[in-house]
Coordinates of C-alpha atoms in Angstrom, one line a residue:
T1 CA -13.2 -12.6 11.9
S2 CA -16.0 -15.6 10.7
R3 CA -19.0 -15.7 13.8
N4 CA -20.0 -19.0 12.7
H5 CA -16.3 -21.2 13.5
F6 CA -15.1 -18.9 15.9
E7 CA -15.8 -17.6 19.1
D8 CA -13.8 -13.7 19.6
R9 CA -12.3 -13.0 22.4
E10 CA -10.1 -9.6 22.3
F11 CA -7.6 -8.7 24.9
E12 CA -4.8 -5.4 25.8
F13 CA -1.8 -6.1 24.2
A14 CA -0.3 -5.1 27.8
S15 CA -1.7 -8.3 29.0
L16 CA -0.5 -10.9 26.4
R17 CA 3.1 -9.8 26.9
P18 CA 4.2 -11.5 30.1
V19 CA 3.4 -14.9 28.2
A20 CA 5.5 -14.0 24.7
R21 CA 7.4 -11.7 24.1
S22 CA 6.8 -11.8 19.4
I23 CA 3.6 -11.4 20.4
P24 CA 2.0 -8.9 17.9
T25 CA -0.9 -5.3 18.1
L26 CA -2.0 -6.9 14.4
L27 CA -2.4 -3.0 13.3
D28 CA -5.1 -2.3 14.7
T29 CA -5.5 1.0 16.4
H30 CA -6.8 -0.5 20.1
H31 CA -3.3 -2.3 20.4
T32 CA -5.9 -5.1 20.1
Y33 CA -6.2 -8.6 18.6
T34 CA -8.6 -11.5 18.6
Y35 CA -8.3 -14.7 20.7
Q36 CA -9.9 -17.2 17.9
R37 CA -11.4 -20.3 20.2
Y38 CA -12.8 -23.4 18.0
K39 CA -15.4 -24.9 20.4
D40 CA -14.7 -28.0 18.7
T41 CA -11.3 -28.2 19.9
G42 CA -10.9 -26.2 22.9
S43 CA -7.4 -25.6 21.6
S44 CA -6.4 -22.0 21.3
M45 CA -4.8 -20.9 17.5
I46 CA -4.1 -17.4 16.1
N47 CA -3.3 -17.7 12.5
P48 CA -3.5 -14.5 10.9
K49 CA -3.0 -14.2 6.7
L50 CA -0.5 -11.1 6.5
L51 CA -0.4 -8.2 3.4
I52 CA 3.1 -7.9 3.1
I53 CA 3.4 -3.6 1.4
L54 CA 6.9 -2.3 0.6
R55 CA 8.7 1.0 -0.4
C56 CA 12.4 1.8 -0.4
S57 CA 14.0 5.3 0.3
R58 CA 17.3 7.2 -1.3
L59 CA 18.4 3.7 -2.2
V60 CA 21.8 3.9 -3.8
T61 CA 22.8 2.0 -7.6
K62 CA 25.1 2.0 -10.1
G63 CA 25.1 3.3 -13.6
T64 CA 21.2 4.4 -14.6
L65 CA 18.6 3.1 -12.1
S66 CA 15.7 2.5 -14.4
A67 CA 13.0 0.7 -13.7
T68 CA 13.0 -1.9 -10.1
Y69 CA 11.0 -4.7 -8.3
A70 CA 10.4 -6.5 -5.1
E71 CA 10.7 -10.1 -4.1
V72 CA 9.8 -11.9 -1.0
T73 CA 10.9 -15.4 0.1
L74 CA 10.1 -16.9 3.0
T75 CA 13.5 -17.9 4.6
A76 CA 13.3 -21.1 5.8
A77 CA 16.5 -22.0 8.5
E78 CA 17.8 -24.4 6.0
K79 CA 18.3 -22.0 2.6
T80 CA 17.9 -24.1 0.1
N81 CA 14.3 -24.7 1.0
D82 CA 13.5 -21.4 0.7
K83 CA 9.8 -20.1 -1.0
V84 CA 8.9 -17.1 -3.4
L85 CA 5.8 -15.7 -1.8
G86 CA 5.7 -13.2 -4.5
K87 CA 7.2 -10.0 -6.1
T88 CA 6.0 -6.5 -6.4
E89 CA 4.5 -4.8 -9.8
E90 CA 7.7 -2.6 -11.8
I91 CA 8.1 0.7 -10.9
E92 CA 10.6 3.0 -13.2
N93 CA 13.2 5.8 -13.0
S94 CA 12.6 5.7 -8.7
N95 CA 15.1 5.8 -6.0
S96 CA 12.2 5.4 -3.8
P97 CA 9.5 3.6 -5.1
S98 CA 6.1 2.9 -2.8
Y99 CA 5.0 -0.4 -4.7
V100 CA 1.1 -0.9 -4.4
T101 CA 0.8 -4.6 -5.1
P102 CA 1.4 -6.8 -1.3
V103 CA 2.5 -10.3 -1.2
E104 CA 0.8 -12.3 1.0
I105 CA 2.4 -14.1 4.0
D106 CA 0.5 -17.1 6.4
Y107 CA 2.3 -16.1 10.3
S108 CA 1.4 -18.6 13.7
F109 CA 2.3 -17.0 16.8
T110 CA 3.8 -19.9 17.8
R111 CA 6.7 -19.6 15.8
Q112 CA 9.2 -16.9 14.6
T113 CA 8.4 -16.4 10.5
Y114 CA 12.0 -15.2 8.2
F115 CA 11.1 -13.4 5.4
T116 CA 13.7 -11.8 3.0
V117 CA 13.1 -9.1 0.5
T118 CA 15.6 -8.6 -2.7
V119 CA 15.6 -5.9 -4.3
Y120 CA 15.6 -6.2 -8.6
K121 CA 17.0 -3.5 -11.4
V122 CA 15.4 -4.3 -14.4
K123 CA 17.6 -3.4 -17.8
G124 CA 17.3 -4.8 -21.3
G125 CA 15.8 -8.0 -20.5
S126 CA 18.4 -8.9 -17.4
T127 CA 18.2 -8.2 -13.7
K128 CA 20.4 -7.3 -10.9
I129 CA 20.1 -6.5 -7.5
V130 CA 20.4 -3.7 -5.7
A131 CA 19.8 -4.4 -2.2
S132 CA 18.1 -7.4 0.2
S133 CA 17.5 -7.8 3.8
T134 CA 15.7 -9.9 6.0
F135 CA 12.7 -9.4 8.4
E136 CA 11.1 -11.7 11.2
V137 CA 7.5 -10.9 10.7
G138 CA 7.4 -10.9 15.1
S139 CA 9.8 -7.8 15.2
V140 CA 7.8 -5.7 12.4
L141 CA 4.4 -6.0 13.9
M142 CA 5.8 -5.3 17.5
R143 CA 7.0 -2.3 15.5
N144 CA 4.7 1.2 16.1
D145 CA 2.0 1.2 13.2
S146 CA 4.0 -2.5 12.5
T147 CA 6.2 -0.9 10.6
L148 CA 9.9 -1.5 9.9
A149 CA 12.4 0.5 8.0
R150 CA 16.4 -1.1 7.7
K151 CA 19.0 0.3 6.5
V152 CA 20.6 -2.1 2.9
K153 CA 24.5 -1.8 2.6
S154 CA 24.2 -0.8 -1.2
G155 CA 22.8 2.3 0.7
G156 CA 19.2 3.4 1.5
Y157 CA 16.4 1.6 3.4
I158 CA 13.8 -1.1 2.7
V159 CA 10.2 0.1 4.4
V160 CA 8.6 -3.3 5.4
H161 CA 4.9 -3.0 6.4
L162 CA 2.4 -5.4 7.6
R163 CA -1.4 -5.5 7.7
K164 CA -4.2 -8.7 8.5
K165 CA -5.4 -9.6 5.4
T166 CA -9.3 -9.2 6.1
D167 CA -12.3 -8.8 3.0
L168 CA -14.2 -7.0 3.6
G169 CA -15.0 -6.9 -0.2
K170 CA -14.3 -4.7 -3.5
F171 CA -14.6 -0.7 -4.3
R172 CA -14.8 -0.3 -8.5
L173 CA -14.0 2.7 -9.5
A174 CA -14.4 3.8 -13.3
L175 CA -12.9 7.6 -13.7
E176 CA -11.9 9.9 -15.4
G177 CA -11.1 13.4 -16.0
N178 CA -11.7 17.1 -17.6
K179 CA -9.7 19.3 -18.6
L180 CA -7.3 19.2 -16.0
V181 CA -4.7 22.0 -15.9
N182 CA -1.6 21.4 -18.0
V183 CA 1.8 21.1 -15.9
E184 CA 3.9 20.7 -20.0
G185 CA 3.9 24.3 -21.3
F186 CA 2.9 25.1 -23.8
L187 CA 4.6 22.7 -26.1
R188 CA 3.2 19.8 -25.1
K189 CA 0.2 17.9 -23.0
S190 CA 0.4 16.8 -19.4
D191 CA -0.3 12.5 -19.3
P192 CA -1.7 12.5 -16.4
F193 CA -2.4 9.4 -14.1
Y194 CA -3.8 8.9 -10.2
E195 CA -2.2 7.7 -7.2
I196 CA -5.1 6.8 -4.4
H197 CA -3.6 7.5 -0.7
A198 CA -5.3 6.1 2.1
Q199 CA -5.1 7.4 5.8
T200 CA -3.0 6.6 8.2
G201 CA -3.3 9.0 11.0
D202 CA -5.7 12.1 12.1
D203 CA -5.1 14.6 8.4
V204 CA -2.6 12.1 7.3
F205 CA -2.4 9.9 4.1
K206 CA 0.1 8.0 3.3
A207 CA -0.6 4.8 2.7
L208 CA -0.6 4.1 -1.4
V209 CA -3.3 1.8 -2.3
Y210 CA -3.0 2.4 -6.1
R211 CA -1.8 3.8 -8.7
S212 CA -3.5 4.2 -12.5
E213 CA -2.0 3.9 -15.3
Y214 CA -1.0 7.3 -17.0
I215 CA -2.9 7.9 -20.5
K216 CA -0.4 10.5 -23.3
N217 CA -0.7 13.8 -24.0
D218 CA -4.7 13.9 -22.8
L219 CA -5.8 17.0 -21.0
S220 CA -9.0 14.5 -20.0
P221 CA -8.4 11.2 -20.1
I222 CA -10.1 8.0 -19.4
W223 CA -8.3 5.7 -17.0
D224 CA -9.3 1.7 -16.8
L225 CA -11.6 0.4 -14.4
A226 CA -10.3 0.1 -11.3
T227 CA -11.0 -2.7 -8.2
I228 CA -9.4 -1.9 -5.3
D229 CA -9.6 -3.8 -1.9
L230 CA -11.9 -2.0 0.4
D231 CA -10.2 -3.1 3.5
R232 CA -6.6 -1.7 2.0
L233 CA -8.9 1.7 1.2
C234 CA -10.8 2.1 4.4
S235 CA -10.6 -0.5 6.9
G236 CA -14.6 -0.8 5.1
D237 CA -15.5 2.4 6.4
K238 CA -17.0 4.2 3.3
H239 CA -17.1 7.5 5.3
K240 CA -13.4 7.0 6.3
S241 CA -11.4 9.7 3.7
F242 CA -8.5 9.0 1.2
Y243 CA -7.1 10.9 -1.1
I244 CA -6.9 10.9 -4.9
S245 CA -4.3 12.6 -5.9
I246 CA -3.4 13.6 -10.0
Y247 CA 0.4 13.6 -11.4
D248 CA 1.9 14.4 -14.7
Y249 CA 4.0 11.4 -15.7
E250 CA 7.9 11.9 -15.9
R251 CA 10.2 9.0 -17.5
S252 CA 13.1 10.0 -14.9
G253 CA 10.1 9.9 -12.2
R254 CA 9.9 13.0 -10.8
H255 CA 5.7 13.4 -11.3
K256 CA 4.8 16.9 -11.2
L257 CA 1.1 16.7 -8.7
M258 CA -1.9 18.2 -11.3
G259 CA -4.3 18.4 -8.5
A260 CA -5.9 16.0 -5.6
V261 CA -8.8 15.8 -4.6
K262 CA -10.1 14.6 -0.2
T263 CA -13.8 11.5 -0.6
C264 CA -14.7 8.7 0.2
V265 CA -16.7 6.5 -0.8
N266 CA -19.8 7.0 -0.2
E267 CA -18.9 10.9 -1.8
L268 CA -17.6 9.6 -4.4
I269 CA -20.9 6.6 -5.2
T270 CA -23.3 9.6 -4.2
H271 CA -21.2 11.8 -7.6
S272 CA -21.7 8.4 -9.7
I273 CA -26.0 8.5 -9.6
G274 CA -26.1 12.5 -9.4
E275 CA -26.6 14.7 -11.7
N276 CA -23.2 16.9 -10.6
S277 CA -20.7 14.0 -11.0
E278 CA -17.3 16.0 -10.9
L279 CA -15.0 16.4 -8.0
T280 CA -13.1 19.8 -8.1
L281 CA -9.3 19.5 -8.7
G282 CA -7.3 21.8 -5.8
N283 CA -3.8 22.1 -5.4
K284 CA -2.2 24.4 -3.8
L285 CA 1.6 24.0 -5.1
V286 CA 0.1 24.9 -9.1
R287 CA 0.0 29.0 -8.1
G288 CA -2.0 31.6 -10.5
R289 CA -4.3 28.8 -11.5
R290 CA -7.9 28.1 -9.8
D291 CA -9.3 25.9 -12.1
L292 CA -7.1 22.8 -12.4
G293 CA -10.1 20.2 -13.8
T294 CA -12.6 18.1 -12.6
I295 CA -12.3 14.2 -12.5

């Protein structure tokens, strides 16, 4: 919170519960939140901008799945006034897709805010609804880790995670692989891409924050420059760990893990400017191979 315009005060969640049922925890580990008071008027306002982060689990579809994407609409009391807030990227051939692209929503503690998540299947230039569910922002924020999974009629779940949007700057990462292990066998080469998962608990890394493009038939790939929000990556703590995982892309969506490394922003910066600029990959699933390559 900018200290130039607001006076910051923190209250324990328990002390606010009698005031309003739907006041959320706003995703910090101590279940506190900042009460922002305008100095000039004395009126209090809590109007954060939130990020909606989406994934699905075990969706049931008819026919081949092809690619899916999720669209989020702000649901008004009058159904004719629904507003599209944004949509995610497309993910191919997965009935449990995890979307990297978040959708922003403005929220006020003084009123209930509903949004609808609709998952579409894309095939041959046409789209078809796979699943849909409506959520209330306050209800999601009240849940453990501000995450709510809702079962859909067609089968499977839509999982929504909310976090406060905070601008802590960007982290730019130029990554390349060197002599990665080939998990395709003797006749073909792997098609590597990487994902970055942020820490969500003690030695738990489940928050997907970035997914690269895949490089076809290349065990020493050079991926495009990545730009990642420091807030989502490490909450601005450059010593906080995250995982970089390398996968072999499969059109079926069943990607094969090639190797992974646990690191942090400061370690990557140190490697980028030092003589030893490589990190060694590890993977307990690749038996009989100690040398899995480096990034």
